[in-house]
mmCIF file with all atom_site columns, C-alpha atoms in Angstrom:
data_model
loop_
_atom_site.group_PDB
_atom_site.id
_atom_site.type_symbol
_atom_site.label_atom_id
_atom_site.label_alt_id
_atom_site.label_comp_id
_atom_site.label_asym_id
_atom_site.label_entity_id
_atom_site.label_seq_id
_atom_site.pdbx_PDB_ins_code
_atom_site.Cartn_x
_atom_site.Cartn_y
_atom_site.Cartn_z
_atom_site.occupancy
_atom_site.B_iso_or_equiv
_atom_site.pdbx_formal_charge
_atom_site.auth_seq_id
_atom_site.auth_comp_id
_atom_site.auth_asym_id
_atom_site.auth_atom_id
_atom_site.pdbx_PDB_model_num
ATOM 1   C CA . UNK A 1 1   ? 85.315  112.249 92.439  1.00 47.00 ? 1   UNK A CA 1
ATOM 2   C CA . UNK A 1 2   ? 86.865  114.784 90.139  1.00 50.00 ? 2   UNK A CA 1
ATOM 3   C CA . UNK A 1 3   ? 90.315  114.409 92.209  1.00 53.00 ? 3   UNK A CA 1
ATOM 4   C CA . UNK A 1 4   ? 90.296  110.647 91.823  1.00 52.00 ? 4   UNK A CA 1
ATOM 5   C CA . UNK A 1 5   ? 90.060  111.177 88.403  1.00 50.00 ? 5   UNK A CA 1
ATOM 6   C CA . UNK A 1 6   ? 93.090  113.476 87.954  1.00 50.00 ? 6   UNK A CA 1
ATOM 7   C CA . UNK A 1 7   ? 95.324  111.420 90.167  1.00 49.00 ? 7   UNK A CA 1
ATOM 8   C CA . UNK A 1 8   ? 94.262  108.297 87.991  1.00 48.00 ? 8   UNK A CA 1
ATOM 9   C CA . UNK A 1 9   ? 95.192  110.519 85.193  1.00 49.00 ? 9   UNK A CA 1
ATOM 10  C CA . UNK A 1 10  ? 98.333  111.443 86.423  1.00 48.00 ? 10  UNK A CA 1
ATOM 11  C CA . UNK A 1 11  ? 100.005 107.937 87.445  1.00 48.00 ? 11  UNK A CA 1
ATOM 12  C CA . UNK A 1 12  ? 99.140  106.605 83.952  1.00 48.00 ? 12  UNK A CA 1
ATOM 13  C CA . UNK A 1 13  ? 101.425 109.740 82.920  1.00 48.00 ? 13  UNK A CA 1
ATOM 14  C CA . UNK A 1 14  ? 104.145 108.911 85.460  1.00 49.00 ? 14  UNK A CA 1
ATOM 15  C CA . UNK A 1 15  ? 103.799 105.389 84.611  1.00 47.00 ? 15  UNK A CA 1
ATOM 16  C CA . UNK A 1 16  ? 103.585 105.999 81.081  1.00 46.00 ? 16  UNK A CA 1
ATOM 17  C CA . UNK A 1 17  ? 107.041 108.359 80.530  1.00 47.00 ? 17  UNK A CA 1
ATOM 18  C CA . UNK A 1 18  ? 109.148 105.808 83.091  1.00 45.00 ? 18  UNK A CA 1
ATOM 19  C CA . UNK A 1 19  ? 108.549 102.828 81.606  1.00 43.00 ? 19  UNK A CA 1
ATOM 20  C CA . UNK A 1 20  ? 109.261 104.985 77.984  1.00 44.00 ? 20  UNK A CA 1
ATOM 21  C CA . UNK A 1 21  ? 112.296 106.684 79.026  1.00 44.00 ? 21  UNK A CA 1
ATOM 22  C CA . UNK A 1 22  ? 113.694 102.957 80.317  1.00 41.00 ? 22  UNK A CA 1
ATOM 23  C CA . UNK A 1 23  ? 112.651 100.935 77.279  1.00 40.00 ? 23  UNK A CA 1
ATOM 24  C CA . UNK A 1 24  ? 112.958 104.007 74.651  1.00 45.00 ? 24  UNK A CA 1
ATOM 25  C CA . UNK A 1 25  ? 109.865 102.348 73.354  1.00 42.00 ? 25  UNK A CA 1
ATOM 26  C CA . UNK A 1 26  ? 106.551 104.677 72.293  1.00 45.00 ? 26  UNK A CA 1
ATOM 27  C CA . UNK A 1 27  ? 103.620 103.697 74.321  1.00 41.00 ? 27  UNK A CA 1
ATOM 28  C CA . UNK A 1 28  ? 100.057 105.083 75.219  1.00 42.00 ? 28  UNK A CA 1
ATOM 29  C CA . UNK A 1 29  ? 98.194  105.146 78.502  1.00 40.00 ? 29  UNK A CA 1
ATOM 30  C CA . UNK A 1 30  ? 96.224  101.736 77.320  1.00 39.00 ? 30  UNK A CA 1
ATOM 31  C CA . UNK A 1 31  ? 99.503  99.760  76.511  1.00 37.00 ? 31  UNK A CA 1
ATOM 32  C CA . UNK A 1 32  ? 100.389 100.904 80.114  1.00 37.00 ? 32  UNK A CA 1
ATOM 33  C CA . UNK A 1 33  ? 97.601  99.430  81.646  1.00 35.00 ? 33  UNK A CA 1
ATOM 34  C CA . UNK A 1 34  ? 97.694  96.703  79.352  1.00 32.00 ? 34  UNK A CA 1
ATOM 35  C CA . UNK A 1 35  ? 101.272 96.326  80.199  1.00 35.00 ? 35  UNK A CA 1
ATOM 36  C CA . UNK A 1 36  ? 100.735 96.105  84.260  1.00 35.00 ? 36  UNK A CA 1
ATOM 37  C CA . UNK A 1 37  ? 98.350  93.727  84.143  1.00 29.00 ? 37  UNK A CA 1
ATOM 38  C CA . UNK A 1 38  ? 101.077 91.580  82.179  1.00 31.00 ? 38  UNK A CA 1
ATOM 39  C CA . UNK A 1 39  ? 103.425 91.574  86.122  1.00 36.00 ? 39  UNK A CA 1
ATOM 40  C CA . UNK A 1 40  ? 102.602 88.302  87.278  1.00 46.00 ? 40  UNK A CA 1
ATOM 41  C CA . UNK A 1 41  ? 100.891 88.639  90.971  1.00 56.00 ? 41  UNK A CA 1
ATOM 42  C CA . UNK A 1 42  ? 99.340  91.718  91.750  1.00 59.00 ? 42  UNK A CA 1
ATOM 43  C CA . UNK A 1 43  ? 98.495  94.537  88.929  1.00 69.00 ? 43  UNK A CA 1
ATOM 44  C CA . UNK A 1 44  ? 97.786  97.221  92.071  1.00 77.00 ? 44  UNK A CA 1
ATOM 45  C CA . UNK A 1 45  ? 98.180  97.815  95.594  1.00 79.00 ? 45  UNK A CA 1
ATOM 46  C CA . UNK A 1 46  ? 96.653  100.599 97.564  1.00 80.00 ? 46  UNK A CA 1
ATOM 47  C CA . UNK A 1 47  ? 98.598  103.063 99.173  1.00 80.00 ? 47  UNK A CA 1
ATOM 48  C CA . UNK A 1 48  ? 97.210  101.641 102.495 1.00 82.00 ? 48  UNK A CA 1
ATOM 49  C CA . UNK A 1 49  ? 98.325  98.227  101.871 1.00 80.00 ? 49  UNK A CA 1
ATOM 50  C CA . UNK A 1 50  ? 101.841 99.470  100.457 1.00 82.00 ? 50  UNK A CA 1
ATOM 51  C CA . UNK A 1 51  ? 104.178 97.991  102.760 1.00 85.00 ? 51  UNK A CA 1
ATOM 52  C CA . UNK A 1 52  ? 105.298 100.076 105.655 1.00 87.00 ? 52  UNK A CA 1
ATOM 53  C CA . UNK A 1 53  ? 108.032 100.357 108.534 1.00 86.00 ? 53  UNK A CA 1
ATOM 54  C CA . UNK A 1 54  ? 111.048 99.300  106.370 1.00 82.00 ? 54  UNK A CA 1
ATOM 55  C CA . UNK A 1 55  ? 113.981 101.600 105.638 1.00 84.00 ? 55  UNK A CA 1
ATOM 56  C CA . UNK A 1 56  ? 112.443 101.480 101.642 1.00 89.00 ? 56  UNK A CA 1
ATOM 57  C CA . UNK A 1 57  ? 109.494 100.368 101.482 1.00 88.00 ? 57  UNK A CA 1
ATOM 58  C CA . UNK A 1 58  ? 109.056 99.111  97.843  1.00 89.00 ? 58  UNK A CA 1
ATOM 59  C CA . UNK A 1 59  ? 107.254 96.767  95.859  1.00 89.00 ? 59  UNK A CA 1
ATOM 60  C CA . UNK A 1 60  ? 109.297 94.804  93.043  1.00 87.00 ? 60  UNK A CA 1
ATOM 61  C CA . UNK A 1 61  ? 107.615 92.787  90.016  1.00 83.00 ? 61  UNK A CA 1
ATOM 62  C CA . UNK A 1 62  ? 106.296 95.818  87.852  1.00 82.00 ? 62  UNK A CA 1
ATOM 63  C CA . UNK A 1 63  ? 107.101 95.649  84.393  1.00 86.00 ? 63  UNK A CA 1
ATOM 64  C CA . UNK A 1 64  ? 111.223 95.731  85.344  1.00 91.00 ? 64  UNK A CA 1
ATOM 65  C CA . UNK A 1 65  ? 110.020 98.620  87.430  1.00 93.00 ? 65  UNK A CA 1
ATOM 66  C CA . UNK A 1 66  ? 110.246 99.226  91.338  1.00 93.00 ? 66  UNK A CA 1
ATOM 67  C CA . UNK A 1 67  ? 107.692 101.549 92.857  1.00 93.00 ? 67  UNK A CA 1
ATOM 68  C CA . UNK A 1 68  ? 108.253 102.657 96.560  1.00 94.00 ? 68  UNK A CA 1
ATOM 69  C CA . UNK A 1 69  ? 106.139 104.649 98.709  1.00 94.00 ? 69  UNK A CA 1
ATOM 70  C CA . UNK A 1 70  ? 108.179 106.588 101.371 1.00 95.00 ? 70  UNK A CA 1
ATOM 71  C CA . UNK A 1 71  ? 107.283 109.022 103.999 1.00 95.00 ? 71  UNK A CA 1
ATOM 72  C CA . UNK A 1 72  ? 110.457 110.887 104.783 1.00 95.00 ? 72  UNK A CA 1
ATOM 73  C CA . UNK A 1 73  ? 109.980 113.070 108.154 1.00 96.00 ? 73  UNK A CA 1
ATOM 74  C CA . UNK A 1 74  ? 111.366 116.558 107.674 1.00 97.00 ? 74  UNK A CA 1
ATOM 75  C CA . UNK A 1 75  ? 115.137 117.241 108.110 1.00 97.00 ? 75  UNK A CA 1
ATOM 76  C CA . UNK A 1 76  ? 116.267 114.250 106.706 1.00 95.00 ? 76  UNK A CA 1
ATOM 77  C CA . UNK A 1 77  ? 119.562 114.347 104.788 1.00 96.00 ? 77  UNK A CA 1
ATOM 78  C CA . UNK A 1 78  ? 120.045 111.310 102.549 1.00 96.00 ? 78  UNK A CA 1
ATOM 79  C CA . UNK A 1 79  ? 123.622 112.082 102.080 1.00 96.00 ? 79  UNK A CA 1
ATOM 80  C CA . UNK A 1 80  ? 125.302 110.183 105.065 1.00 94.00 ? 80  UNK A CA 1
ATOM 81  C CA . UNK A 1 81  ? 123.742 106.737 104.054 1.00 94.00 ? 81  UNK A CA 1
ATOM 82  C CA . UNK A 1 82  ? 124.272 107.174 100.090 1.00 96.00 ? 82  UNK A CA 1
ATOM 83  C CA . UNK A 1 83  ? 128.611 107.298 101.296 1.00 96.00 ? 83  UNK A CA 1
ATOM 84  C CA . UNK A 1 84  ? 130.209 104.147 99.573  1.00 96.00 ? 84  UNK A CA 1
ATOM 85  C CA . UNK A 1 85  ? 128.420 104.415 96.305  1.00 96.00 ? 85  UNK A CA 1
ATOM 86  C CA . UNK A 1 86  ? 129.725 106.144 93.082  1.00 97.00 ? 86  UNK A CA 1
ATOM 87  C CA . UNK A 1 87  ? 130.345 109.987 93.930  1.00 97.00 ? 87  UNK A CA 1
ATOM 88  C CA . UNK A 1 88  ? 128.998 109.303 97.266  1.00 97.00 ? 88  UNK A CA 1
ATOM 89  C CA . UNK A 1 89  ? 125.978 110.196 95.696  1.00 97.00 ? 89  UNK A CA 1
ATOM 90  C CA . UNK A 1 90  ? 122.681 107.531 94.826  1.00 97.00 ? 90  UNK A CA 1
ATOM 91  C CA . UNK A 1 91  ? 123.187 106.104 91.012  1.00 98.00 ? 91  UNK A CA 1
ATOM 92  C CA . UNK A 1 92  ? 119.471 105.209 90.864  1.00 97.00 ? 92  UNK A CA 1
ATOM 93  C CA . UNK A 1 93  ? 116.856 107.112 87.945  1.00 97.00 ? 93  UNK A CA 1
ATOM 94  C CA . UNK A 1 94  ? 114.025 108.125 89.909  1.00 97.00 ? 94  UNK A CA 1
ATOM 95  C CA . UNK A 1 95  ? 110.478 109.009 88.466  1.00 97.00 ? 95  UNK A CA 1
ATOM 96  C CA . UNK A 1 96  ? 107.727 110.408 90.626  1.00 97.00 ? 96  UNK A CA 1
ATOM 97  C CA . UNK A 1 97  ? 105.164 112.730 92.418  1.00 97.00 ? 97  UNK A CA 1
ATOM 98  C CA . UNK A 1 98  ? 105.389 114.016 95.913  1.00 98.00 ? 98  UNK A CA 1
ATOM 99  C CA . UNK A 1 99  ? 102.288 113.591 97.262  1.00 97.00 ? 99  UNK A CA 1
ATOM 100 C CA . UNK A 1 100 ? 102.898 116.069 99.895  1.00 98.00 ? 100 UNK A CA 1
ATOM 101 C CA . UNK A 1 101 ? 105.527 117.754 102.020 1.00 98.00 ? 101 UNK A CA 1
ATOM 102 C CA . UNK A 1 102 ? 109.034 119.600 99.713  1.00 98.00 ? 102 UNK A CA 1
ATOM 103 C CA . UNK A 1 103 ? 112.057 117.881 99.231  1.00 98.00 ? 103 UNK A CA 1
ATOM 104 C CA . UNK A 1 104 ? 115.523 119.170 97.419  1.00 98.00 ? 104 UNK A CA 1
ATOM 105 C CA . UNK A 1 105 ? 117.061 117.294 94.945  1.00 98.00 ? 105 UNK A CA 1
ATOM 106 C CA . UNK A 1 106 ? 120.865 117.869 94.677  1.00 97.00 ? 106 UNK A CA 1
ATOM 107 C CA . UNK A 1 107 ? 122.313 116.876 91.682  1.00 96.00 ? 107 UNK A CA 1
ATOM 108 C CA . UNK A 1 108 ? 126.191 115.523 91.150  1.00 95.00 ? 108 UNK A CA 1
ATOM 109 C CA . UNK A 1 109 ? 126.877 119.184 89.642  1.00 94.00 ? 109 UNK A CA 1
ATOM 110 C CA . UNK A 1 110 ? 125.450 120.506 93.095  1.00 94.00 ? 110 UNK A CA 1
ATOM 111 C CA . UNK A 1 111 ? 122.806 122.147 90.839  1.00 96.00 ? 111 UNK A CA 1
ATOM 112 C CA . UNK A 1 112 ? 119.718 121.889 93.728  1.00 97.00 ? 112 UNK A CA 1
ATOM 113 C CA . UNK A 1 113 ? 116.169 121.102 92.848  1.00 97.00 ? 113 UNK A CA 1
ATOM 114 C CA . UNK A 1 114 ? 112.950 122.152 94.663  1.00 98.00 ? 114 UNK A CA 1
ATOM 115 C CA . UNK A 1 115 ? 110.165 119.868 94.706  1.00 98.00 ? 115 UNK A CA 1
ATOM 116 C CA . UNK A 1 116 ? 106.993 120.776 96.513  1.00 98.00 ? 116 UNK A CA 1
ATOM 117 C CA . UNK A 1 117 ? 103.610 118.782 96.877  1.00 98.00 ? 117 UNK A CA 1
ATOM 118 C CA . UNK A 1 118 ? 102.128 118.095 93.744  1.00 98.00 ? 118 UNK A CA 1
ATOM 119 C CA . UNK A 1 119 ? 104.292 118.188 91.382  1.00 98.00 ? 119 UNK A CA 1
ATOM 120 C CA . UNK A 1 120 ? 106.285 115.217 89.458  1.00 98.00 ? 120 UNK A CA 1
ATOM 121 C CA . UNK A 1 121 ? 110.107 115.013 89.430  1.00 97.00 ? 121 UNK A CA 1
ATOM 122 C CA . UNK A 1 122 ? 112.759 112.974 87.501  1.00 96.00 ? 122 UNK A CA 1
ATOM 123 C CA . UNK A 1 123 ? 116.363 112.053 89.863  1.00 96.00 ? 123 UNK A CA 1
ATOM 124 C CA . UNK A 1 124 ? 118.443 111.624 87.689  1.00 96.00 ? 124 UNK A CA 1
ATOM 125 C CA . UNK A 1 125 ? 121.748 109.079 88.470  1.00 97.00 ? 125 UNK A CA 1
ATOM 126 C CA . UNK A 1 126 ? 124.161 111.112 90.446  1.00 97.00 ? 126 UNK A CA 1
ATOM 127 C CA . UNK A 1 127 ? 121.877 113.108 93.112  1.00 98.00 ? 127 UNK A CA 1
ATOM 128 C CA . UNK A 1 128 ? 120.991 112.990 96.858  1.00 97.00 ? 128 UNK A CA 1
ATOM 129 C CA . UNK A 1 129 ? 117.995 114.497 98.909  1.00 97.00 ? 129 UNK A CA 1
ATOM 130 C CA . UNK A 1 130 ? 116.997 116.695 101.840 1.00 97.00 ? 130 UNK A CA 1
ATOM 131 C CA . UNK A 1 131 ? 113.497 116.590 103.458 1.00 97.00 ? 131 UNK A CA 1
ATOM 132 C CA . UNK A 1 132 ? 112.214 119.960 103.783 1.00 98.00 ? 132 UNK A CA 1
ATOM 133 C CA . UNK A 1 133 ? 109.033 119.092 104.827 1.00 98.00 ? 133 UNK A CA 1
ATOM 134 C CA . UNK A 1 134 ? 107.665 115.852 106.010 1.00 97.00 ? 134 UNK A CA 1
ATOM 135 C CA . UNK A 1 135 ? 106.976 114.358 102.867 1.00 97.00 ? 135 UNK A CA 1
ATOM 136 C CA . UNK A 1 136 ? 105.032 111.587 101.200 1.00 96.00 ? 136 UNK A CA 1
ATOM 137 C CA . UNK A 1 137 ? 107.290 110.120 97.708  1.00 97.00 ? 137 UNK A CA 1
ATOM 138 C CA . UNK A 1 138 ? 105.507 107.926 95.181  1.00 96.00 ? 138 UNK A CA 1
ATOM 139 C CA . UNK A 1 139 ? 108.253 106.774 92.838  1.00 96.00 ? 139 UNK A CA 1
ATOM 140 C CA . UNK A 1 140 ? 109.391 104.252 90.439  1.00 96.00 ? 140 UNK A CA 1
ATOM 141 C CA . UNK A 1 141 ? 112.418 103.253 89.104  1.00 97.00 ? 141 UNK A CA 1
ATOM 142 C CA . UNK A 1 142 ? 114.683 100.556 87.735  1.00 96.00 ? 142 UNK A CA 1
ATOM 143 C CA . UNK A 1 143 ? 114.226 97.299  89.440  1.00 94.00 ? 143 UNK A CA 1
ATOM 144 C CA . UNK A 1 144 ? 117.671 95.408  89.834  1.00 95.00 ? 144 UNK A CA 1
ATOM 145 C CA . UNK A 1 145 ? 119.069 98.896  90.525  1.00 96.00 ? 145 UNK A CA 1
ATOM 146 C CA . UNK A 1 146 ? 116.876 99.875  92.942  1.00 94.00 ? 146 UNK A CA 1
ATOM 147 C CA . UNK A 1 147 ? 117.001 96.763  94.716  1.00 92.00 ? 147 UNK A CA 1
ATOM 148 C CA . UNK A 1 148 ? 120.789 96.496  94.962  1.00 94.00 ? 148 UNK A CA 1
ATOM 149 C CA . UNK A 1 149 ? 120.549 100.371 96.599  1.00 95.00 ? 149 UNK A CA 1
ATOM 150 C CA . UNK A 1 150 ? 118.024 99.163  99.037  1.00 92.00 ? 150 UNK A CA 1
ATOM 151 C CA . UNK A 1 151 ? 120.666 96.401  99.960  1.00 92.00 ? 151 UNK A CA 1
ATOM 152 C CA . UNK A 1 152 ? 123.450 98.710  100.203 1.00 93.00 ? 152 UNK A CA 1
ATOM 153 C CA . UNK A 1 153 ? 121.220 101.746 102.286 1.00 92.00 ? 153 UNK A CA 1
ATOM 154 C CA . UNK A 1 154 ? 119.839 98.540  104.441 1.00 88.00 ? 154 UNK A CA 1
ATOM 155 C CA . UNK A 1 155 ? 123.801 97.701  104.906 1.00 90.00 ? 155 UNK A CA 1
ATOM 156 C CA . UNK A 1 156 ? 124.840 100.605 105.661 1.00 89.00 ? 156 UNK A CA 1
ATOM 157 C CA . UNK A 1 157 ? 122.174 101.950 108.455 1.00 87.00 ? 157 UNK A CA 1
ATOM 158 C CA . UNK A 1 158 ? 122.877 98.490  110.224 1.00 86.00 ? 158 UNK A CA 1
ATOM 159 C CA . UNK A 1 159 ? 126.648 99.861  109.994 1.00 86.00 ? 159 UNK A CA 1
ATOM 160 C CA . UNK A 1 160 ? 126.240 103.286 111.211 1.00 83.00 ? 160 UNK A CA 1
ATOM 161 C CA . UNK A 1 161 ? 123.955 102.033 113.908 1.00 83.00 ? 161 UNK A CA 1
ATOM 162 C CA . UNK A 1 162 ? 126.541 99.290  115.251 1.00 85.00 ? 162 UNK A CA 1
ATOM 163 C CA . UNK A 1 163 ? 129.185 102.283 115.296 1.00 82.00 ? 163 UNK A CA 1
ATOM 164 C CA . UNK A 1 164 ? 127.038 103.609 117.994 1.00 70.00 ? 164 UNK A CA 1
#
């Protein structure tokens, strides 16, 4: 019970510093909450109902925000599908927690960043990602932006696979 506590606790903090850092307003963990149940349709999904089997599976509708819950299978390179975009490189502010598995975040100034389960990360515009470890990524970011990448990564897997 304890652990369904904390991990309560902790998206209200996720939620809480993305949708601060986007609007640069000051809000508590009640606004939040108070906030959500503002997104017309649904307020929450759970994780098993998250939709599933698409190359990003995402929900829109959130406050401006996206959330996406993706399970990455280890030795995945996000580099080749991210080639088109600005730097070659994904232009998209991610918030989030990695629910399990590691992942490397490389950033535009090649700086790398090692994630590992259970721990909350920021991507900031100008990074790609390798999957150390099959991995489970809760994250949320902008909305329009995030949906024009999923059009774009959609576009261009259709591409690479017709090239085979």
């Amino acid at each position: 019970m304890k652990s369904r506590k904390n991990k309560k606790r902790l998206w209200i903090i996720v939620t809480t510093f993305a949708l601060t850092s986007l609007t640069g307003q000051k809000m508590t963990s009640q606004e939040v909450i108070l906030r959500t149940n503002e997104v017309k349709g649904e307020t929450h999904i759970s994780k098993d109902d998250f939709p599933k089997g698409n190359i990003i599976n995402m929900v829109n509708g959130w406050g401006g925000m996206a959330v996406a819950i993706n399970e990455p299978k280890a030795g995945t390179d996000f580099s080749p599908i991210l080639k088109g975009l600005k730097d070659d490189l994904c232009q998209v502010p991610h918030w989030g927690y990695l629910e399990k598995g590691k992942i490397r975040i490389i950033n535009s100034d090649k700086k790398t960043i090692t994630v590992l389960a259970g721990e909350v990360f920021y991507m900031p515009p100008g990074h790609t990602l390798i999957v150390d470890e099959d991995a489970r990524i809760i994250d949320f970011s902008p909305e329009k932006e995030m949906s024009e990448l999923k059009t774009f990564v959609v576009n261009k897997v259709a591409e690479m696979q017709n090239k085979k």
